[in-house]
PDB file of C-alpha atoms and ligand atoms in Angstrom:
ATOM      1  CA  MET A   1     -26.136   0.118  73.303  1.00  0.00           C
ATOM      2  CA  GLY A   2     -28.087   0.069  76.347  1.00  0.00           C
ATOM      3  CA  LYS A   3     -28.565  -2.160  79.271  1.00  0.00           C
ATOM      4  CA  SER A   4     -28.666  -5.580  79.540  1.00  0.00           C
ATOM      5  CA  GLY A   5     -31.722  -6.918  78.874  1.00  0.00           C
ATOM      6  CA  ALA A   6     -33.125  -4.129  77.364  1.00  0.00           C
ATOM      7  CA  GLY A   7     -34.093  -5.552  73.876  1.00  0.00           C
ATOM      8  CA  LYS A   8     -31.118  -4.973  71.598  1.00  0.00           C
ATOM      9  CA  THR A   9     -30.803  -8.461  70.171  1.00  0.00           C
ATOM     10  CA  SER A  10     -34.265  -9.214  70.290  1.00  0.00           C
ATOM     11  CA  MET A  11     -34.752  -5.719  67.632  1.00  0.00           C
ATOM     12  CA  ARG A  12     -32.033  -6.875  65.773  1.00  0.00           C
ATOM     13  CA  SER A  13     -33.468 -10.174  65.548  1.00  0.00           C
ATOM     14  CA  ILE A  14     -36.562  -9.273  64.209  1.00  0.00           C
ATOM     15  CA  ILE A  15     -35.724  -6.501  61.995  1.00  0.00           C
ATOM     16  CA  PHE A  16     -32.511  -8.287  60.014  1.00  0.00           C
ATOM     17  CA  ALA A  17     -32.455 -12.031  61.033  1.00  0.00           C
ATOM     18  CA  ASN A  18     -36.685 -12.876  60.371  1.00  0.00           C
ATOM     19  CA  TYR A  19     -37.368 -13.824  64.184  1.00  0.00           C
ATOM     20  CA  MET A  20     -40.929 -13.838  64.888  1.00  0.00           C
ATOM     21  CA  ALA A  21     -41.774 -11.116  68.460  1.00  0.00           C
ATOM     22  CA  ARG A  22     -41.735 -14.690  70.344  1.00  0.00           C
ATOM     23  CA  ASP A  23     -38.808 -16.110  69.105  1.00  0.00           C
ATOM     24  CA  THR A  24     -36.872 -13.672  71.400  1.00  0.00           C
ATOM     25  CA  MET A  25     -37.925 -14.938  74.341  1.00  0.00           C
ATOM     26  CA  ARG A  26     -35.079 -17.390  73.915  1.00  0.00           C
ATOM     27  CA  LEU A  27     -32.248 -15.327  73.548  1.00  0.00           C
ATOM     28  CA  SER A  28     -29.422 -15.373  75.874  1.00  0.00           C
ATOM     29  CA  PRO A  29     -27.311 -12.095  77.169  1.00  0.00           C
ATOM     30  CA  THR A  30     -24.327 -10.635  73.996  1.00  0.00           C
ATOM     31  CA  LEU A  31     -21.330 -11.751  75.571  1.00  0.00           C
ATOM     32  CA  ASP A  32     -18.682  -8.194  74.175  1.00  0.00           C
ATOM     33  CA  VAL A  33     -19.816  -7.679  70.942  1.00  0.00           C
ATOM     34  CA  GLU A  34     -21.542  -8.481  68.100  1.00  0.00           C
ATOM     35  CA  HIS A  35     -20.658  -7.782  64.969  1.00  0.00           C
ATOM     36  CA  THR A  36     -23.135  -8.022  61.591  1.00  0.00           C
ATOM     37  CA  HIS A  37     -22.716  -6.836  58.302  1.00  0.00           C
ATOM     38  CA  VAL A  38     -26.537  -6.635  57.546  1.00  0.00           C
ATOM     39  CA  ARG A  39     -27.162  -5.977  53.738  1.00  0.00           C
ATOM     40  CA  PHE A  40     -29.420  -3.212  52.625  1.00  0.00           C
ATOM     41  CA  LEU A  41     -31.273  -1.996  49.440  1.00  0.00           C
ATOM     42  CA  GLY A  42     -28.651  -4.295  48.016  1.00  0.00           C
ATOM     43  CA  ASN A  43     -25.576  -2.289  48.105  1.00  0.00           C
ATOM     44  CA  LEU A  44     -25.957  -0.676  50.783  1.00  0.00           C
ATOM     45  CA  VAL A  45     -24.016  -2.271  54.025  1.00  0.00           C
ATOM     46  CA  LEU A  46     -24.705  -1.483  57.476  1.00  0.00           C
ATOM     47  CA  ASN A  47     -21.757  -2.554  59.779  1.00  0.00           C
ATOM     48  CA  LEU A  48     -24.046  -3.168  63.100  1.00  0.00           C
ATOM     49  CA  TRP A  49     -22.228  -3.603  66.926  1.00  0.00           C
ATOM     50  CA  ASP A  50     -24.425  -5.339  69.144  1.00  0.00           C
ATOM     51  CA  CYS A  51     -22.900  -4.385  72.340  1.00  0.00           C
ATOM     52  CA  GLY A  52     -23.588  -7.020  74.847  1.00  0.00           C
ATOM     53  CA  GLY A  53     -25.272  -4.334  78.311  1.00  0.00           C
ATOM     54  CA  GLN A  54     -23.697  -6.520  81.334  1.00  0.00           C
ATOM     55  CA  TYR A  55     -21.916  -3.594  83.135  1.00  0.00           C
ATOM     56  CA  ARG A  56     -18.645  -5.530  83.359  1.00  0.00           C
ATOM     57  CA  PHE A  57     -19.095  -5.230  79.200  1.00  0.00           C
ATOM     58  CA  TYR A  58     -19.503  -1.425  79.774  1.00  0.00           C
ATOM     59  CA  GLU A  59     -16.444  -0.474  81.680  1.00  0.00           C
ATOM     60  CA  SER A  60     -14.627  -1.819  79.127  1.00  0.00           C
ATOM     61  CA  TYR A  61     -16.591  -0.009  76.563  1.00  0.00           C
ATOM     62  CA  PHE A  62     -15.286   2.995  78.173  1.00  0.00           C
ATOM     63  CA  ASP A  63     -11.717   2.000  79.002  1.00  0.00           C
ATOM     64  CA  SER A  64      -9.775  -0.676  76.828  1.00  0.00           C
ATOM     65  CA  GLN A  65     -12.148  -0.400  74.190  1.00  0.00           C
ATOM     66  CA  ARG A  66     -12.619   3.221  74.100  1.00  0.00           C
ATOM     67  CA  ASP A  67     -11.431   3.655  70.845  1.00  0.00           C
ATOM     68  CA  THR A  68     -12.601   0.856  68.903  1.00  0.00           C
ATOM     69  CA  ILE A  69     -16.152   1.492  69.832  1.00  0.00           C
ATOM     70  CA  PHE A  70     -16.626   5.003  69.658  1.00  0.00           C
ATOM     71  CA  ARG A  71     -14.712   6.252  66.985  1.00  0.00           C
ATOM     72  CA  ASN A  72     -16.042   6.382  63.553  1.00  0.00           C
ATOM     73  CA  VAL A  73     -19.793   5.987  64.739  1.00  0.00           C
ATOM     74  CA  GLU A  74     -21.892   7.441  62.201  1.00  0.00           C
ATOM     75  CA  VAL A  75     -25.207   6.240  64.305  1.00  0.00           C
ATOM     76  CA  LEU A  76     -25.683   5.143  67.687  1.00  0.00           C
ATOM     77  CA  ILE A  77     -28.973   3.445  68.404  1.00  0.00           C
ATOM     78  CA  TYR A  78     -29.195   3.480  72.676  1.00  0.00           C
ATOM     79  CA  VAL A  79     -32.359   1.350  73.818  1.00  0.00           C
ATOM     80  CA  PHE A  80     -33.710   1.948  77.415  1.00  0.00           C
ATOM     81  CA  ASP A  81     -35.929  -0.248  78.824  1.00  0.00           C
ATOM     82  CA  ILE A  82     -38.908   1.872  80.067  1.00  0.00           C
ATOM     83  CA  ASP A  83     -39.640  -0.725  82.406  1.00  0.00           C
ATOM     84  CA  SER A  84     -36.377  -0.840  84.602  1.00  0.00           C
ATOM     85  CA  GLY A  85     -36.249  -0.796  87.804  1.00  0.00           C
ATOM     86  CA  ASP A  86     -32.500   1.778  88.056  1.00  0.00           C
ATOM     87  CA  ILE A  87     -33.562   4.803  85.901  1.00  0.00           C
ATOM     88  CA  GLU A  88     -30.521   6.560  87.567  1.00  0.00           C
ATOM     89  CA  ASN A  89     -27.844   4.093  86.940  1.00  0.00           C
ATOM     90  CA  ASP A  90     -29.328   3.572  83.421  1.00  0.00           C
ATOM     91  CA  ILE A  91     -28.979   7.538  83.088  1.00  0.00           C
ATOM     92  CA  THR A  92     -25.320   7.411  84.589  1.00  0.00           C
ATOM     93  CA  TYR A  93     -24.198   4.759  81.925  1.00  0.00           C
ATOM     94  CA  PHE A  94     -25.812   6.932  78.999  1.00  0.00           C
ATOM     95  CA  ASP A  95     -23.659   9.814  80.214  1.00  0.00           C
ATOM     96  CA  GLY A  96     -20.572   7.788  79.924  1.00  0.00           C
ATOM     97  CA  ILE A  97     -21.778   7.114  76.603  1.00  0.00           C
ATOM     98  CA  LEU A  98     -22.487  10.531  75.458  1.00  0.00           C
ATOM     99  CA  ASP A  99     -19.362  11.450  76.807  1.00  0.00           C
ATOM    100  CA  ALA A 100     -17.298   9.125  74.716  1.00  0.00           C
ATOM    101  CA  MET A 101     -19.332  10.167  71.981  1.00  0.00           C
ATOM    102  CA  GLU A 102     -19.149  13.941  72.124  1.00  0.00           C
ATOM    103  CA  GLN A 103     -15.110  13.194  72.287  1.00  0.00           C
ATOM    104  CA  SER A 104     -15.107  10.745  69.211  1.00  0.00           C
ATOM    105  CA  SER A 105     -18.008  10.454  67.029  1.00  0.00           C
ATOM    106  CA  PRO A 106     -19.052  14.229  67.499  1.00  0.00           C
ATOM    107  CA  ASP A 107     -20.588  14.066  64.281  1.00  0.00           C
ATOM    108  CA  ALA A 108     -22.875  11.284  64.567  1.00  0.00           C
ATOM    109  CA  SER A 109     -26.417  10.928  64.863  1.00  0.00           C
ATOM    110  CA  ILE A 110     -27.944   9.551  68.017  1.00  0.00           C
ATOM    111  CA  PHE A 111     -31.928   7.542  68.203  1.00  0.00           C
ATOM    112  CA  VAL A 112     -32.954   6.432  71.523  1.00  0.00           C
ATOM    113  CA  LEU A 113     -35.375   3.850  70.978  1.00  0.00           C
ATOM    114  CA  ILE A 114     -37.085   4.095  74.890  1.00  0.00           C
ATOM    115  CA  HIS A 115     -38.095   0.277  74.835  1.00  0.00           C
ATOM    116  CA  LYS A 116     -40.987  -2.326  75.612  1.00  0.00           C
ATOM    117  CA  MET A 117     -43.834   0.122  75.891  1.00  0.00           C
ATOM    118  CA  ASP A 118     -46.239  -2.531  75.773  1.00  0.00           C
ATOM    119  CA  LEU A 119     -45.169  -3.141  79.750  1.00  0.00           C
ATOM    120  CA  TYR A 120     -47.217   0.012  80.440  1.00  0.00           C
ATOM    121  CA  HIS A 121     -51.267   0.592  79.798  1.00  0.00           C
ATOM    122  CA  GLU A 122     -51.923   2.061  76.787  1.00  0.00           C
ATOM    123  CA  GLU A 123     -53.511   5.422  78.285  1.00  0.00           C
ATOM    124  CA  ASP A 124     -50.095   5.510  80.149  1.00  0.00           C
ATOM    125  CA  ARG A 125     -47.878   5.064  77.226  1.00  0.00           C
ATOM    126  CA  GLU A 126     -47.909   8.509  76.227  1.00  0.00           C
ATOM    127  CA  ARG A 127     -46.878  10.377  79.639  1.00  0.00           C
ATOM    128  CA  ALA A 128     -44.367   7.910  80.389  1.00  0.00           C
ATOM    129  CA  PHE A 129     -42.721   7.851  76.960  1.00  0.00           C
ATOM    130  CA  ASN A 130     -42.770  11.636  77.107  1.00  0.00           C
ATOM    131  CA  GLU A 131     -41.281  12.182  80.670  1.00  0.00           C
ATOM    132  CA  ARG A 132     -38.340   9.843  80.075  1.00  0.00           C
ATOM    133  CA  ALA A 133     -37.659  11.338  76.161  1.00  0.00           C
ATOM    134  CA  ALA A 134     -37.444  14.559  78.154  1.00  0.00           C
ATOM    135  CA  LEU A 135     -35.211  13.416  80.532  1.00  0.00           C
ATOM    136  CA  ILE A 136     -33.013  11.907  78.042  1.00  0.00           C
ATOM    137  CA  GLN A 137     -32.875  14.920  75.551  1.00  0.00           C
ATOM    138  CA  SER A 138     -31.557  17.340  78.793  1.00  0.00           C
ATOM    139  CA  ARG A 139     -28.770  14.843  79.217  1.00  0.00           C
ATOM    140  CA  SER A 140     -26.378  16.335  76.050  1.00  0.00           C
ATOM    141  CA  GLN A 141     -26.052  19.900  74.922  1.00  0.00           C
ATOM    142  CA  GLN A 142     -24.400  18.612  71.890  1.00  0.00           C
ATOM    143  CA  PHE A 143     -26.594  15.959  70.381  1.00  0.00           C
ATOM    144  CA  LYS A 144     -30.267  16.109  68.932  1.00  0.00           C
ATOM    145  CA  MET A 145     -31.573  13.067  70.138  1.00  0.00           C
ATOM    146  CA  LYS A 146     -34.269  11.296  68.557  1.00  0.00           C
ATOM    147  CA  CYS A 147     -36.450   9.437  70.595  1.00  0.00           C
ATOM    148  CA  PHE A 148     -39.124   6.952  69.659  1.00  0.00           C
ATOM    149  CA  ALA A 149     -41.323   4.623  71.882  1.00  0.00           C
ATOM    150  CA  THR A 150     -41.061   0.826  70.901  1.00  0.00           C
ATOM    151  CA  SER A 151     -41.943  -2.803  71.813  1.00  0.00           C
ATOM    152  CA  ILE A 152     -41.101  -5.428  69.827  1.00  0.00           C
ATOM    153  CA  TRP A 153     -45.068  -6.833  69.967  1.00  0.00           C
ATOM    154  CA  ASP A 154     -46.432  -3.765  67.501  1.00  0.00           C
ATOM    155  CA  GLU A 155     -45.126  -1.747  64.617  1.00  0.00           C
ATOM    156  CA  THR A 156     -43.489   1.019  66.383  1.00  0.00           C
ATOM    157  CA  LEU A 157     -40.513  -0.910  66.390  1.00  0.00           C
ATOM    158  CA  TYR A 158     -41.092  -0.605  62.495  1.00  0.00           C
ATOM    159  CA  ARG A 159     -41.483   3.096  62.565  1.00  0.00           C
ATOM    160  CA  ALA A 160     -38.362   3.397  64.385  1.00  0.00           C
ATOM    161  CA  TRP A 161     -36.171   1.408  62.513  1.00  0.00           C
ATOM    162  CA  SER A 162     -37.344   2.612  59.533  1.00  0.00           C
ATOM    163  CA  ALA A 163     -36.482   6.595  60.351  1.00  0.00           C
ATOM    164  CA  ILE A 164     -33.030   5.144  61.321  1.00  0.00           C
ATOM    165  CA  VAL A 165     -32.522   3.302  58.556  1.00  0.00           C
ATOM    166  CA  TYR A 166     -34.389   6.215  56.280  1.00  0.00           C
ATOM    167  CA  SER A 167     -31.381   8.338  57.339  1.00  0.00           C
ATOM    168  CA  LEU A 168     -28.590   6.581  56.292  1.00  0.00           C
ATOM    169  CA  ILE A 169     -29.705   5.899  52.243  1.00  0.00           C
ATOM    170  CA  PRO A 170     -27.971   8.145  50.229  1.00  0.00           C
ATOM    171  CA  ASN A 171     -29.688  10.593  46.957  1.00  0.00           C
ATOM    172  CA  VAL A 172     -33.377   9.765  48.678  1.00  0.00           C
ATOM    173  CA  THR A 173     -34.613  12.794  48.207  1.00  0.00           C
ATOM    174  CA  ILE A 174     -33.989  12.009  43.922  1.00  0.00           C
ATOM    175  CA  LEU A 175     -35.812   8.682  44.840  1.00  0.00           C
ATOM    176  CA  GLU A 176     -38.716  10.317  46.295  1.00  0.00           C
ATOM    177  CA  ASN A 177     -38.745  12.622  43.451  1.00  0.00           C
ATOM    178  CA  GLN A 178     -39.528  10.129  40.944  1.00  0.00           C
ATOM    179  CA  LEU A 179     -41.697   8.169  43.317  1.00  0.00           C
ATOM    180  CA  ASN A 180     -43.845  11.433  43.352  1.00  0.00           C
ATOM    181  CA  ASP A 181     -43.878  11.055  39.468  1.00  0.00           C
ATOM    182  CA  PHE A 182     -45.078   7.674  39.393  1.00  0.00           C
ATOM    183  CA  CYS A 183     -47.624   8.628  41.643  1.00  0.00           C
ATOM    184  CA  ASN A 184     -48.882  11.410  39.669  1.00  0.00           C
ATOM    185  CA  ILE A 185     -48.311   9.638  36.532  1.00  0.00           C
ATOM    186  CA  CYS A 186     -50.519   6.132  37.331  1.00  0.00           C
ATOM    187  CA  GLY A 187     -53.010   8.668  39.564  1.00  0.00           C
ATOM    188  CA  ALA A 188     -52.664   6.624  42.657  1.00  0.00           C
ATOM    189  CA  ASP A 189     -53.323   8.237  46.211  1.00  0.00           C
ATOM    190  CA  GLU A 190     -50.389   6.619  47.764  1.00  0.00           C
ATOM    191  CA  ILE A 191     -47.265   5.004  46.861  1.00  0.00           C
ATOM    192  CA  VAL A 192     -45.087   3.364  49.613  1.00  0.00           C
ATOM    193  CA  LEU A 193     -41.679   1.689  49.159  1.00  0.00           C
ATOM    194  CA  PHE A 194     -40.426  -1.199  51.436  1.00  0.00           C
ATOM    195  CA  GLU A 195     -37.009  -2.726  51.652  1.00  0.00           C
ATOM    196  CA  LYS A 196     -37.329  -6.355  50.616  1.00  0.00           C
ATOM    197  CA  ALA A 197     -35.445  -8.457  53.298  1.00  0.00           C
ATOM    198  CA  THR A 198     -36.295  -6.178  56.227  1.00  0.00           C
ATOM    199  CA  PHE A 199     -39.741  -4.579  55.021  1.00  0.00           C
ATOM    200  CA  LEU A 200     -39.084  -1.683  56.454  1.00  0.00           C
ATOM    201  CA  VAL A 201     -40.502   1.654  54.717  1.00  0.00           C
ATOM    202  CA  ILE A 202     -37.817   3.476  52.890  1.00  0.00           C
ATOM    203  CA  SER A 203     -40.014   6.236  51.384  1.00  0.00           C
ATOM    204  CA  HIS A 204     -44.111   7.319  51.015  1.00  0.00           C
ATOM    205  CA  ILE A 205     -45.819   9.702  48.863  1.00  0.00           C
ATOM    206  CA  SER A 206     -49.055  10.504  49.979  1.00  0.00           C
ATOM    207  CA  LYS A 207     -51.436  12.965  47.855  1.00  0.00           C
ATOM    208  CA  LEU A 208     -54.294  12.217  51.210  1.00  0.00           C
ATOM    209  CA  GLU A 209     -55.245  14.791  54.027  1.00  0.00           C
ATOM    210  CA  SER A 210     -52.834  12.319  56.636  1.00  0.00           C
ATOM    211  CA  THR A 211     -54.902  14.081  59.430  1.00  0.00           C
ATOM    212  CA  ARG A 212     -57.875  11.786  58.155  1.00  0.00           C
ATOM    213  CA  TYR A 213     -55.768   8.410  58.203  1.00  0.00           C
ATOM    214  CA  ASP A 214     -53.985   6.531  61.148  1.00  0.00           C
ATOM    215  CA  SER A 215     -50.347   7.948  60.915  1.00  0.00           C
ATOM    216  CA  HIS A 216     -48.600   4.384  61.667  1.00  0.00           C
ATOM    217  CA  ARG A 217     -50.725   2.849  58.988  1.00  0.00           C
ATOM    218  CA  PHE A 218     -47.297   1.908  57.032  1.00  0.00           C
ATOM    219  CA  GLU A 219     -45.148   0.518  59.761  1.00  0.00           C
ATOM    220  CA  ARG A 220     -48.765  -1.740  60.729  1.00  0.00           C
ATOM    221  CA  ILE A 221     -48.468  -2.872  56.841  1.00  0.00           C
ATOM    222  CA  SER A 222     -44.565  -3.492  57.274  1.00  0.00           C
ATOM    223  CA  ASN A 223     -45.549  -5.772  60.075  1.00  0.00           C
ATOM    224  CA  ILE A 224     -48.162  -7.416  59.006  1.00  0.00           C
ATOM    225  CA  ILE A 225     -46.855  -7.949  55.648  1.00  0.00           C
ATOM    226  CA  LYS A 226     -43.395  -9.277  56.934  1.00  0.00           C
ATOM    227  CA  GLN A 227     -44.842 -11.899  59.414  1.00  0.00           C
ATOM    228  CA  PHE A 228     -46.907 -13.266  56.741  1.00  0.00           C
ATOM    229  CA  LYS A 229     -43.962 -13.236  54.289  1.00  0.00           C
ATOM    230  CA  LEU A 230     -42.292 -15.706  56.653  1.00  0.00           C
ATOM    231  CA  SER A 231     -45.319 -17.416  57.424  1.00  0.00           C
ATOM    232  CA  CYS A 232     -45.386 -18.509  53.767  1.00  0.00           C
ATOM    233  CA  SER A 233     -41.719 -19.200  53.175  1.00  0.00           C
ATOM    234  CA  LYS A 234     -42.336 -21.421  56.320  1.00  0.00           C
ATOM    235  CA  SER A 235     -45.008 -23.540  54.133  1.00  0.00           C
ATOM    236  CA  MET A 236     -42.574 -23.324  51.458  1.00  0.00           C
ATOM    237  CA  ALA A 237     -44.417 -20.896  49.544  1.00  0.00           C
ATOM    238  CA  GLN A 238     -42.940 -17.608  47.902  1.00  0.00           C
ATOM    239  CA  PHE A 239     -44.913 -13.828  48.906  1.00  0.00           C
ATOM    240  CA  GLN A 240     -45.082 -12.025  45.736  1.00  0.00           C
ATOM    241  CA  GLY A 241     -47.787  -9.496  46.256  1.00  0.00           C
ATOM    242  CA  MET A 242     -51.167  -8.852  47.316  1.00  0.00           C
ATOM    243  CA  GLU A 243     -54.235  -7.165  46.754  1.00  0.00           C
ATOM    244  CA  VAL A 244     -57.224  -6.033  49.024  1.00  0.00           C
ATOM    245  CA  ARG A 245     -60.270  -3.777  47.318  1.00  0.00           C
ATOM    246  CA  ASN A 246     -63.115  -3.016  48.230  1.00  0.00           C
ATOM    247  CA  SER A 247     -65.761  -0.221  46.954  1.00  0.00           C
ATOM    248  CA  GLN A 248     -63.520   2.741  48.618  1.00  0.00           C
ATOM    249  CA  TYR A 249     -59.746   2.086  47.891  1.00  0.00           C
ATOM    250  CA  SER A 250     -57.721  -0.523  46.040  1.00  0.00           C
ATOM    251  CA  ALA A 251     -54.369  -1.566  47.823  1.00  0.00           C
ATOM    252  CA  PHE A 252     -51.810  -3.466  45.886  1.00  0.00           C
ATOM    253  CA  ILE A 253     -48.455  -4.759  47.190  1.00  0.00           C
ATOM    254  CA  ASP A 254     -46.194  -6.233  43.962  1.00  0.00           C
ATOM    255  CA  ALA A 255     -41.869  -6.694  44.458  1.00  0.00           C
ATOM    256  CA  PHE A 256     -40.838  -4.083  42.645  1.00  0.00           C
ATOM    257  CA  THR A 257     -37.197  -3.832  42.193  1.00  0.00           C
ATOM    258  CA  GLY A 258     -34.464  -6.295  42.723  1.00  0.00           C
ATOM    259  CA  ASN A 259     -34.648  -5.020  46.299  1.00  0.00           C
ATOM    260  CA  THR A 260     -37.840  -3.625  47.235  1.00  0.00           C
ATOM    261  CA  TYR A 261     -41.435  -3.972  47.019  1.00  0.00           C
ATOM    262  CA  ILE A 262     -43.900  -0.953  46.052  1.00  0.00           C
ATOM    263  CA  MET A 263     -47.674  -0.356  47.336  1.00  0.00           C
ATOM    264  CA  VAL A 264     -49.957   1.826  45.406  1.00  0.00           C
ATOM    265  CA  ILE A 265     -53.000   2.782  47.142  1.00  0.00           C
ATOM    266  CA  MET A 266     -55.999   4.260  44.960  1.00  0.00           C
ATOM    267  CA  THR A 267     -59.051   5.646  46.171  1.00  0.00           C
ATOM    268  CA  GLY A 268     -62.259   7.335  44.609  1.00  0.00           C
ATOM    269  CA  ASP A 269     -62.728   6.454  40.913  1.00  0.00           C
ATOM    270  CA  GLY A 270     -59.025   5.424  40.887  1.00  0.00           C
ATOM    271  CA  ALA A 271     -60.338   2.462  43.078  1.00  0.00           C
ATOM    272  CA  GLN A 272     -61.958   0.793  40.010  1.00  0.00           C
ATOM    273  CA  VAL A 273     -59.040   0.656  38.052  1.00  0.00           C
ATOM    274  CA  PRO A 274     -58.353  -2.952  37.244  1.00  0.00           C
ATOM    275  CA  THR A 275     -55.352  -4.707  38.952  1.00  0.00           C
ATOM    276  CA  THR A 276     -53.755  -5.586  35.394  1.00  0.00           C
ATOM    277  CA  LEU A 277     -53.374  -1.801  35.015  1.00  0.00           C
ATOM    278  CA  THR A 278     -51.684  -1.185  38.090  1.00  0.00           C
ATOM    279  CA  GLN A 279     -49.739  -4.036  37.705  1.00  0.00           C
ATOM    280  CA  LEU A 280     -48.583  -2.760  33.890  1.00  0.00           C
ATOM    281  CA  ASN A 281     -47.674   0.603  35.231  1.00  0.00           C
ATOM    282  CA  ILE A 282     -45.598  -1.009  38.227  1.00  0.00           C
ATOM    283  CA  ALA A 283     -44.010  -3.255  35.308  1.00  0.00           C
ATOM    284  CA  ALA A 284     -43.036  -0.024  33.858  1.00  0.00           C
ATOM    285  CA  ALA A 285     -41.410   1.946  35.994  1.00  0.00           C
ATOM    286  CA  ARG A 286     -39.505  -0.974  37.670  1.00  0.00           C
ATOM    287  CA  LYS A 287     -36.690  -0.970  34.768  1.00  0.00           C
ATOM    288  CA  HIS A 288     -36.473   3.008  35.649  1.00  0.00           C
ATOM    289  CA  PHE A 289     -36.241   2.555  39.372  1.00  0.00           C
ATOM    290  CA  GLU A 290     -33.532  -0.015  38.992  1.00  0.00           C
ATOM    291  CA  ARG A 291     -31.242   2.877  37.944  1.00  0.00           C
ATOM    292  CA  PHE A 292     -31.973   4.483  41.523  1.00  0.00           C
ATOM    293  CA  ILE A 293     -32.131   1.673  43.587  1.00  0.00           C
ATOM    294  CA  PRO A 294     -29.001  -0.614  42.478  1.00  0.00           C
ATOM    295  CA  SER A 295     -29.479  -4.046  42.853  1.00  0.00           C
ATOM    296  CA  THR A 296     -26.206  -5.709  43.256  1.00  0.00           C
TER     297      THR A 296
HETATM  298  P1  LIG B 301     -27.931  -8.007  76.037  1.00  0.00           P
HETATM  299  O1  LIG B 301     -27.812  -8.854  75.231  1.00  0.00           O
HETATM  300  O2  LIG B 301     -27.687  -8.478  77.791  1.00  0.00           O
HETATM  301  O3  LIG B 301     -27.199  -6.411  76.643  1.00  0.00           O
HETATM  302  O4  LIG B 301     -29.490  -8.001  76.433  1.00  0.00           O
HETATM  303  P2  LIG B 301     -30.389  -7.278  75.308  1.00  0.00           P
HETATM  304  O5  LIG B 301     -30.561  -6.279  75.046  1.00  0.00           O
HETATM  305  O6  LIG B 301     -29.236  -7.670  73.968  1.00  0.00           O
HETATM  306  O7  LIG B 301     -31.620  -7.792  75.950  1.00  0.00           O
HETATM  307  P3  LIG B 301     -32.602  -8.885  74.717  1.00  0.00           P
HETATM  308  O8  LIG B 301     -32.846  -8.339  73.222  1.00  0.00           O
HETATM  309  O9  LIG B 301     -31.552 -10.257  74.836  1.00  0.00           O
HETATM  310  O10 LIG B 301     -33.478  -9.362  75.080  1.00  0.00           O
HETATM  311  C1  LIG B 301     -34.101  -9.734  76.531  1.00  0.00           C
HETATM  312  C2  LIG B 301     -35.328 -10.268  76.642  1.00  0.00           C
HETATM  313  O11 LIG B 301     -36.247  -8.624  76.733  1.00  0.00           O
HETATM  314  C3  LIG B 301     -36.108 -11.316  76.160  1.00  0.00           C
HETATM  315  O12 LIG B 301     -36.505 -12.513  76.669  1.00  0.00           O
HETATM  316  C4  LIG B 301     -37.022 -10.268  74.909  1.00  0.00           C
HETATM  317  O13 LIG B 301     -38.218 -11.154  74.558  1.00  0.00           O
HETATM  318  C5  LIG B 301     -37.304  -9.350  76.240  1.00  0.00           C
HETATM  319  N1  LIG B 301     -38.021  -8.257  75.192  1.00  0.00           N
HETATM  320  C6  LIG B 301     -36.995  -7.588  74.353  1.00  0.00           C
HETATM  321  N2  LIG B 301     -38.190  -6.609  73.454  1.00  0.00           N
HETATM  322  C7  LIG B 301     -39.201  -6.361  74.285  1.00  0.00           C
HETATM  323  C8  LIG B 301     -40.799  -5.825  74.070  1.00  0.00           C
HETATM  324  O14 LIG B 301     -40.776  -4.763  73.360  1.00  0.00           O
HETATM  325  N3  LIG B 301     -41.473  -6.342  74.779  1.00  0.00           N
HETATM  326  C9  LIG B 301     -41.269  -7.070  75.948  1.00  0.00           C
HETATM  327  N4  LIG B 301     -42.115  -6.917  77.098  1.00  0.00           N
HETATM  328  N5  LIG B 301     -39.843  -7.862  76.387  1.00  0.00           N
HETATM  329  C10 LIG B 301     -39.565  -7.296  75.050  1.00  0.00           C
HETATM  330 MG1  LIG B 302     -28.009  -8.883  73.509  1.00  0.00          MG
END
């Protein structure tokens, strides 16, 4: 949910329907509620309700459609346009949504995306985001809302959506333990698991000192590889994998289970490990991981 023009349909189309960011400029406003069923990791079906944000629709969400909209919500994703000239009105509607959620789905998780951050100068973004996030969080005692700064023009969108989807994956800790073992067994420094269709990061293991590296690196890779994958399919080629190697590290991305891609990073001596060995390790682990990540 969120005001008309905030960017809800744009983000949904980029993450789940293979739109490039520039394709969203031709989207028209969503009328009432658009329901989609998104398959994620094969057998996880997300029922995504994209609620048109024009005020006339809000009136019916609060009134005649109240029960339909707000009952049995597992996750509410609320999108604010950081550049909206009418914060007061935005917050009034948001308060109304929070009231309805407190009544009808008090156990839901709420993610708030403070969106179109690209419209701010880079040096002003953090301050603008912090101010807005503080205002938003002050609106509810009951919900602990997680706020993200996002834009369709960079990887921040992938970061927010990875976190949202991660919160919905059942038994994710079992998967992470298995991934950690695999990381140790093949002597890797990092392993990242991406969902195949969306290229969202589902899980990552890192043995590297976190402060030395860009904390957005995995989402940057999601963004880059997804765009590359789409370019491949436009020229009738299929993306299978990719290898980047220099004297300090090697990074290997390969199709993994039916619904995932895996990235294996090796540094130091590990960077000299031949590609075929890494491929062999991935092939050996594939069957095992199919048990944790069903591929129906
Ligand atoms: P309703 O369906 O009316 O509720 O609007 P919506 O929230 O679905 O908005 P929509 O996704 O249709 O986007 C409106 C416009 O915002 C489009 O022209 C998008 O290209 C633009 N837009 C979306 N995200 C961003 C962003 O991160 N930055 C900028 N600058 N523009 C964006
Ligand atoms: Mg829309």
